[in-house]
CSV table of C-alpha atoms and ligand atoms in Angstrom, one decimal:
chain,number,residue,atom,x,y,z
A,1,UNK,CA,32.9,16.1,47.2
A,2,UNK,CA,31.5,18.2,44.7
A,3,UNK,CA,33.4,21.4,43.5
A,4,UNK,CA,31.5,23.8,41.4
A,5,UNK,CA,33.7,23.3,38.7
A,6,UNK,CA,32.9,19.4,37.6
A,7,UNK,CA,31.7,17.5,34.8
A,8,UNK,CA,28.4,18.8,32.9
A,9,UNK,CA,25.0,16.6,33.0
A,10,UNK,CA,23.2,18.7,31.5
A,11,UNK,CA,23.0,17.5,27.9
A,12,UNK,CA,24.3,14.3,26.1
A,13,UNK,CA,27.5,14.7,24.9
A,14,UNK,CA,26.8,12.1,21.9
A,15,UNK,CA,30.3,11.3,21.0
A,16,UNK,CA,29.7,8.6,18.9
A,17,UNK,CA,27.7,11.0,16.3
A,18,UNK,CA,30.5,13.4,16.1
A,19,UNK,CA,32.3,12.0,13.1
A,20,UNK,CA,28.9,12.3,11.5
A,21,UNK,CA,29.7,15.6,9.6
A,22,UNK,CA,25.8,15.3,8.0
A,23,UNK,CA,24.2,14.7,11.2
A,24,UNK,CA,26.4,17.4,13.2
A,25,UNK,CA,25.5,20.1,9.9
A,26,UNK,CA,22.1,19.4,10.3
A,27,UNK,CA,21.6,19.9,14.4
A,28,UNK,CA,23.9,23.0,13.7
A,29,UNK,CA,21.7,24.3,11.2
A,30,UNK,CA,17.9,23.3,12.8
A,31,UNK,CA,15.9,26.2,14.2
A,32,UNK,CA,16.0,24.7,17.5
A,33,UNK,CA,19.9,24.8,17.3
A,34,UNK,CA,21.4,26.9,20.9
A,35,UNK,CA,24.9,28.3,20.8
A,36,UNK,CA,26.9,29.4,24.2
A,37,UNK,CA,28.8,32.4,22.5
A,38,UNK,CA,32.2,33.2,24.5
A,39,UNK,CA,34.0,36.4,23.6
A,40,UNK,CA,37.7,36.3,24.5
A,41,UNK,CA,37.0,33.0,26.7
A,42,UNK,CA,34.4,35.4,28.6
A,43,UNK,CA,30.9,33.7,28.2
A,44,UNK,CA,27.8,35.9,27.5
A,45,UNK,CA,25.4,35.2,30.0
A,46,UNK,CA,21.9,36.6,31.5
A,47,UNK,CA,21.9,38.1,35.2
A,48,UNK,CA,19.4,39.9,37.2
A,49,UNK,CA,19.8,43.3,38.2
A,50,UNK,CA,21.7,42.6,41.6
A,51,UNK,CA,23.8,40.5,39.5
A,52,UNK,CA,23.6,37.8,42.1
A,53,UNK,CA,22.0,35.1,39.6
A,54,UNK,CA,23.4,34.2,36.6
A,55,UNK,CA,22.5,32.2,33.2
A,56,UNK,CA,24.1,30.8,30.5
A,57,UNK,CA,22.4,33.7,27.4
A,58,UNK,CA,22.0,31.1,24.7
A,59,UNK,CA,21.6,32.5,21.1
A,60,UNK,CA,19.6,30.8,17.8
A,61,UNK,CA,20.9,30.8,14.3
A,62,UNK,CA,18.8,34.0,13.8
A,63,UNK,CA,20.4,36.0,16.6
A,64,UNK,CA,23.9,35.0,15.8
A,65,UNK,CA,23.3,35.8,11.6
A,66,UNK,CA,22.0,39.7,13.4
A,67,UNK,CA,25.0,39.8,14.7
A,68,UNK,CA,27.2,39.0,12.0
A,69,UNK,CA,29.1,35.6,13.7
A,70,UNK,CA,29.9,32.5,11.6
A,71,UNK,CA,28.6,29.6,12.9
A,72,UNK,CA,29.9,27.1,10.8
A,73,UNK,CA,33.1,26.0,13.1
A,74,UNK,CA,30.8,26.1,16.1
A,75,UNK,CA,31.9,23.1,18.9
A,76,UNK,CA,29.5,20.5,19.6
A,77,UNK,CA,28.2,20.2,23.2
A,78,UNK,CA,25.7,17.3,23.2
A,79,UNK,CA,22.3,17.8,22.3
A,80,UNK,CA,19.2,18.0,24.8
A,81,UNK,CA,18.4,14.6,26.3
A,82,UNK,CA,14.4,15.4,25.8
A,83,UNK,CA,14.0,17.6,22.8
A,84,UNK,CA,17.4,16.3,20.7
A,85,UNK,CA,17.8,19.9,19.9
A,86,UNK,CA,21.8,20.4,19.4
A,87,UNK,CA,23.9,22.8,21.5
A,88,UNK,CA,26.7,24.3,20.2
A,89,UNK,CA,29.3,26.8,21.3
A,90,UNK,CA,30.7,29.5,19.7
A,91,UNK,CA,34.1,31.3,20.4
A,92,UNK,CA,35.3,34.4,18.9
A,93,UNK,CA,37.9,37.4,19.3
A,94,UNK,CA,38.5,40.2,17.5
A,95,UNK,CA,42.0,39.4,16.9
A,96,UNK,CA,41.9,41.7,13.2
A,97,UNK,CA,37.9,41.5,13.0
A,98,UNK,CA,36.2,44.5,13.6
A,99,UNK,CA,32.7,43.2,13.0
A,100,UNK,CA,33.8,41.2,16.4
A,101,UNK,CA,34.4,43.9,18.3
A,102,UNK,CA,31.5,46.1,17.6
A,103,UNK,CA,29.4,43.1,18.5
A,104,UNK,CA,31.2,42.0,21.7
A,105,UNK,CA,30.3,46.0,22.7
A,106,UNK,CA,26.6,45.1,22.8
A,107,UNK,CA,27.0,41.6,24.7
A,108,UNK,CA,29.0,43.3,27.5
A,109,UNK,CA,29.4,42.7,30.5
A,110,UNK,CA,31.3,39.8,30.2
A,111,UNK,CA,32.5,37.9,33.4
A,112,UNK,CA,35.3,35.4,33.3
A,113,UNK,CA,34.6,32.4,34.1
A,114,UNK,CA,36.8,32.2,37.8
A,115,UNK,CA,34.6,35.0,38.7
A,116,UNK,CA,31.3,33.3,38.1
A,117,UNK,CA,32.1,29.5,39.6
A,118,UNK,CA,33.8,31.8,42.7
A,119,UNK,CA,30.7,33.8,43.1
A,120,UNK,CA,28.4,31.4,43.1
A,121,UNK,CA,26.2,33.1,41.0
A,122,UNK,CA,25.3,30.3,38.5
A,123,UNK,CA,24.2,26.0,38.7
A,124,UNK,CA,27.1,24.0,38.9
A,125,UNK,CA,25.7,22.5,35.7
A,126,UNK,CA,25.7,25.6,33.8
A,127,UNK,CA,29.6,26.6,35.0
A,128,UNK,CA,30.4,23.5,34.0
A,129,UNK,CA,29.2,23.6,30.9
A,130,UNK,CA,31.0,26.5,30.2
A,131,UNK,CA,34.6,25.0,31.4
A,132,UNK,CA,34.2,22.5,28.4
A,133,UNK,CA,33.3,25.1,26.1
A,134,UNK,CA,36.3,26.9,27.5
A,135,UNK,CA,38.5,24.3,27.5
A,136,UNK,CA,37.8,23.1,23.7
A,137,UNK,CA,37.9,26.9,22.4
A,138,UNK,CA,41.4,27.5,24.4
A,139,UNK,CA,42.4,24.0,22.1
A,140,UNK,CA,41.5,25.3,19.1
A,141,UNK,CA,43.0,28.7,19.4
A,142,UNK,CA,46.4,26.7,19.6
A,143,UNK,CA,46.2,24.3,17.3
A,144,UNK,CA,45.6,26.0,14.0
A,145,UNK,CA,48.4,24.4,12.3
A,146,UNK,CA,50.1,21.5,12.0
A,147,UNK,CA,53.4,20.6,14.5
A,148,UNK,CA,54.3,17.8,12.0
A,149,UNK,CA,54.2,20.0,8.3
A,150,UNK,CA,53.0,23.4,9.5
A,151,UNK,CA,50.5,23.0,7.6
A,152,UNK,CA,47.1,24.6,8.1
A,153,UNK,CA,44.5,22.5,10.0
A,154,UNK,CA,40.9,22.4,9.7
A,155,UNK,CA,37.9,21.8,12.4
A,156,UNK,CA,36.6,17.9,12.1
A,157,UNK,CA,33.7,15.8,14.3
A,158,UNK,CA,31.6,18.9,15.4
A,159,UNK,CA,35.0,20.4,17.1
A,160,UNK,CA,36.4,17.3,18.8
A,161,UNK,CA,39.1,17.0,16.3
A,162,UNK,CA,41.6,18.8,13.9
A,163,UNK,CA,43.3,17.6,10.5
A,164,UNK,CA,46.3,19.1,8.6
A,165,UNK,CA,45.2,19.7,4.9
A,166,UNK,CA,48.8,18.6,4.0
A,167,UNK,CA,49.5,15.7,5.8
A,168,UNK,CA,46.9,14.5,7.0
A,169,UNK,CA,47.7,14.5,11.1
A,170,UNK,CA,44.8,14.4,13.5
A,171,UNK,CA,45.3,16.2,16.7
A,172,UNK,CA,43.0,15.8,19.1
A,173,UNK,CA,41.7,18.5,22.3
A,174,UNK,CA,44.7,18.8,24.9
A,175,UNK,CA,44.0,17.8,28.2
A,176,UNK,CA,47.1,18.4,31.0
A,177,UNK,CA,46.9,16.0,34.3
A,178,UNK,CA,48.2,17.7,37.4
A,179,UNK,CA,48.3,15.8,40.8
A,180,UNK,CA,46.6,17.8,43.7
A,181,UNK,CA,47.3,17.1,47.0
A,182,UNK,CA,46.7,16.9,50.6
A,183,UNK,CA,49.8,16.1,52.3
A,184,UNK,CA,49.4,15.3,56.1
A,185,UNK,CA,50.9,13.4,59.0
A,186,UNK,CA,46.8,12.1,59.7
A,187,UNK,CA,47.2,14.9,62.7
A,188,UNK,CA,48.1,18.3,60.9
A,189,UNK,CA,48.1,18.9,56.6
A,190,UNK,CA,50.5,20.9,55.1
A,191,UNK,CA,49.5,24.1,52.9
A,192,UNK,CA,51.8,26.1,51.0
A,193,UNK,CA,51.4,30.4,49.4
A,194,UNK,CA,52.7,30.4,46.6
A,195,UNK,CA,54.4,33.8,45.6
A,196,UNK,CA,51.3,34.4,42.7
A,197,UNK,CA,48.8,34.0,45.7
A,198,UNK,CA,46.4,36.8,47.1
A,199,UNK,CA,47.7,37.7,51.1
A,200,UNK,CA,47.1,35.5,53.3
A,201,UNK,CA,45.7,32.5,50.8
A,202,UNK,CA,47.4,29.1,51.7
A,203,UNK,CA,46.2,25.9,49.6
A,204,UNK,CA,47.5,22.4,49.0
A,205,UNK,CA,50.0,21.7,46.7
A,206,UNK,CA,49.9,20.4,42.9
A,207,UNK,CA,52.1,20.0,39.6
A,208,UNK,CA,52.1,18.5,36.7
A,209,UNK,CA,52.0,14.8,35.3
A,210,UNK,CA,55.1,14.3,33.3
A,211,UNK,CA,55.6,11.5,30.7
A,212,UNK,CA,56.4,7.9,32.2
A,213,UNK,CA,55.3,8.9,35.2
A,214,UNK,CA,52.3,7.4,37.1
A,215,UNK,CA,49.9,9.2,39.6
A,216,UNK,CA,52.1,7.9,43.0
A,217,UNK,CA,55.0,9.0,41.5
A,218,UNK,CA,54.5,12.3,40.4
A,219,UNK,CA,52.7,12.7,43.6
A,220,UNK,CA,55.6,12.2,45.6
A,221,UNK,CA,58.3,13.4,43.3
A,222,UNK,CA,56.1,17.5,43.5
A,223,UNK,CA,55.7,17.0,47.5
A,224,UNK,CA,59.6,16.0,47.6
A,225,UNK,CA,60.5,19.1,45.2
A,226,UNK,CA,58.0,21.6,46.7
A,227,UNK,CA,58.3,20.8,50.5
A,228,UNK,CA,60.5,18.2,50.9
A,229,UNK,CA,58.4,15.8,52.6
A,230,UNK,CA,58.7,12.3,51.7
A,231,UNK,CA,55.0,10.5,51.4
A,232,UNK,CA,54.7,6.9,52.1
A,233,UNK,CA,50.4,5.8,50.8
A,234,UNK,CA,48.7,7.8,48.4
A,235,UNK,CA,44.8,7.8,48.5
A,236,UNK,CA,43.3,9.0,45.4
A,237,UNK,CA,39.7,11.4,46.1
A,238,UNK,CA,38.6,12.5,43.2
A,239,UNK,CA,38.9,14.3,40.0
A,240,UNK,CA,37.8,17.9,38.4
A,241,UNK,CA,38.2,19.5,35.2
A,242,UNK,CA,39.9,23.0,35.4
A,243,UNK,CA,39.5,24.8,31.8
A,244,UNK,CA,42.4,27.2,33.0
A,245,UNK,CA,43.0,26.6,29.9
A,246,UNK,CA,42.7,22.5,29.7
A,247,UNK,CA,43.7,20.7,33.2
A,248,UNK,CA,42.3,17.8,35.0
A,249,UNK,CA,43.0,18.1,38.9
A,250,UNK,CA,43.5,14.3,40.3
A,251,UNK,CA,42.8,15.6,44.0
A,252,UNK,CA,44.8,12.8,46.6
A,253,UNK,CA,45.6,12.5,50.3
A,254,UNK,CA,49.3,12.1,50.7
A,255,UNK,CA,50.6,10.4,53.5
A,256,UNK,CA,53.9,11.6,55.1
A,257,UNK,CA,56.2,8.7,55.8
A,258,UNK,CA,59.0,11.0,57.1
A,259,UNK,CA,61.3,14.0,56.2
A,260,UNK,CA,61.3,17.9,57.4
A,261,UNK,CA,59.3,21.0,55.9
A,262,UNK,CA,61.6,22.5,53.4
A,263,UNK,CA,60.4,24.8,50.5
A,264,UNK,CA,61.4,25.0,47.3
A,265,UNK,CA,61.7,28.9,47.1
A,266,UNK,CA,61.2,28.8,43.6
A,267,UNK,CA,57.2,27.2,44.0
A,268,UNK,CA,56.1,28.4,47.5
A,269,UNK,CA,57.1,31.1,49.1
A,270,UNK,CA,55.9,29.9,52.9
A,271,UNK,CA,54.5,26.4,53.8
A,272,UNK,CA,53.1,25.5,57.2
A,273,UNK,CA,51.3,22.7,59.2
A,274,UNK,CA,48.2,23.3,60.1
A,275,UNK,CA,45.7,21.6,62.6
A,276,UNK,CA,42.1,20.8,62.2
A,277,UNK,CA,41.1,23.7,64.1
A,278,UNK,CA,43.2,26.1,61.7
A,279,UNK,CA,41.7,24.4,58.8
A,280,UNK,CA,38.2,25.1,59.6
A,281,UNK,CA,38.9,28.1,60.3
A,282,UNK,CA,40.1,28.7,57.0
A,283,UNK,CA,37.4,27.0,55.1
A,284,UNK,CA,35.0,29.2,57.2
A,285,UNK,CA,36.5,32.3,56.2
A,286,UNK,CA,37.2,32.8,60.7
A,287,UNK,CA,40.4,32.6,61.1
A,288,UNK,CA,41.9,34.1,63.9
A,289,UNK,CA,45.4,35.6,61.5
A,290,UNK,CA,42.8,35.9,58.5
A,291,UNK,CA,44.2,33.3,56.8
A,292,UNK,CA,41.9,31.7,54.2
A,293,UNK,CA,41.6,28.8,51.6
A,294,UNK,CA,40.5,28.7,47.7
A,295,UNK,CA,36.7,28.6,47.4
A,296,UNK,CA,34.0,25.6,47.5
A,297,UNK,CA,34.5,26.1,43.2
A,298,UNK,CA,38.2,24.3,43.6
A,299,UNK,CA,39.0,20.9,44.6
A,300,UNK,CA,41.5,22.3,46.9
A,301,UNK,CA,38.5,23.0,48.9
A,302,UNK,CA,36.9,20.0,48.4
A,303,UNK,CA,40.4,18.0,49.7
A,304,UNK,CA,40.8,20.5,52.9
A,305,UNK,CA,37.5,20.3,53.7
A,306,UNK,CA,37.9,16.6,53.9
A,307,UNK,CA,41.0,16.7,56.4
A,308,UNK,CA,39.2,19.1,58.3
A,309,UNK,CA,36.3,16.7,58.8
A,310,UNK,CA,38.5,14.0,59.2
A,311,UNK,CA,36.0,11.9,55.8
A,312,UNK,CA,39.1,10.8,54.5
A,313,UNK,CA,42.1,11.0,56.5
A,314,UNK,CA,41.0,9.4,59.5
A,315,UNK,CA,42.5,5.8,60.4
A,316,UNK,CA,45.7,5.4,58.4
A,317,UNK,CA,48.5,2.8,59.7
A,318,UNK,CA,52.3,3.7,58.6
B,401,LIG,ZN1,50.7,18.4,8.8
């Protein structure tokens, strides 16, 4: 199971040096030094002229000084595993900077990120890459000051950390668990359209982690509240970050002990069972009512596809 969307390998993420505010200055400021340089969460990237192959456009200290961008709050990626050169990413807007904009002109086009992990355009590497970059840069632009004192905070250990100037509070980069799930009787799954969906799109169903809870709990409490389905085992598949802005997807198989379909009108607008058949179908983009599931970039994919090939569904006494 491997969504597009995953953890980055590419460099080292060397999170024991971050504290080392020499060490980080000092990568930051090296000729070798990259930066990944997202406008408006939108990465700059290199394509080809079909647009069909896509690169992450990585700028030097030079380029970024031509342009006019302060790199001295730049985030800390890792630093190349061969060459020890440091990689950095930079995040601006043009929230009341005009120097911004005219420079964002001449990066254009800028592609979200959703579009480029669901076109398949770039190494899963690269995208993921830019979901950390995302993520951290989505922090940051929330957590300028203070919850405790309102005072103003200030970027610490290469970007992994803030501290209020006033009292002294760390906060750290915000991370949000949701549970993500397939819920099925071992025969037919269950997928739900929710009102914010394209036509026809079904997928599986998910919410968020709240405090006190655990992963089988909040599991079965969102299946009871969204479809009303009461799940007996819980199998856990596997994780992915989604920096939309900052979650991290715990992908499950729910088992359904007992109970009837009902929706929560509020979350889903239509939920139905589906066989294996229907689900292939659906993967494979053939489905006889065109009815279609998120792409190979989303771990809803990733859990479908494994009901549909019965990998890890198959088997289960209740
Ligand atoms: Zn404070």
């Amino acid at each position: 199971m491997t969504p597009t969307i995953g953890a980055s390998t590419l460099l080292d993420r060397l999170s024991q040096k971050r504290c080392d505010a020499a060490f980080i200055e000092a990568l930051r400021r090296a000729a070798a030094a990259r930066f990944l340089v997202l406008v408006g969460e939108k990465p700059v990237i290199l394509s080809n002229e079909a647009r069909d192959v896509a690169s992450i456009r990585w700028f030097s200290n030079v380029e970024l000084e031509a342009l006019d961008f302060a790199a001295a709050d730049a985030l800390f990626l890792g630093v190349d595993r061969i060459s020890g050169a440091g990689y950095f990413a930079l995040a601006v807007n043009d929230h009341g900077d005009s120097r911004v904009g005219r420079a964002a002109e001449l990066l254009r086009p800028l592609v979200d990120l959703r579009s480029i992990a669901t076109q398949g355009i770039m190494s899963p590497d690269e995208v993921s890459l830019i979901g950390k970059a995302k993520s951290l840069a989505a922090w940051h632009d929330t957590a300028r000051c203070c919850g405790r004192c309102g005072g103003v905070t200030t970027v610490k250990d290469g970007g992994w950390k803030r501290k209020c100037w006033a009292c002294g509070q760390q906060l750290f980069p915000r991370m949000d668990p949701v549970v993500i799930m397939l819920v099925t009787d071992g025969h037919e799954c269950v997928l739900g359209h929710e009102a914010r969906f394209p036509a026809n799109m079904f997928s599986t169903i998910a919410g968020y982690i709240e405090p006190g809870e655990d992963l089988d709990h909040a599991v079965r409490r969102e299946t009871k509240e969204e479809i009303g389905l009461d799940v007996g085992e819980v199998r856990f598949v596997t994780t992915q970050p989604w920096p939309f802005p900052h979650s991290l997807m715990i992908g499950c198989i729910a088992f359904v002990a007992h109970g009837a379909l009902e929706i929560d009108p509020q979350e889903i607008v239509e939920a139905r069972w589906f066989g294996r058949a229907d689900a292939k179908a659906m993967l494979d983009g053939t489905h006889p009512l065109g009815l279609w599931v998120p792409g190979k970039q989303s771990i809803a994919h990733s859990l479908i596809r494994a009901f549909a090939d019965e990998a890890a569904v198959a088997g289960v006494d209740r």
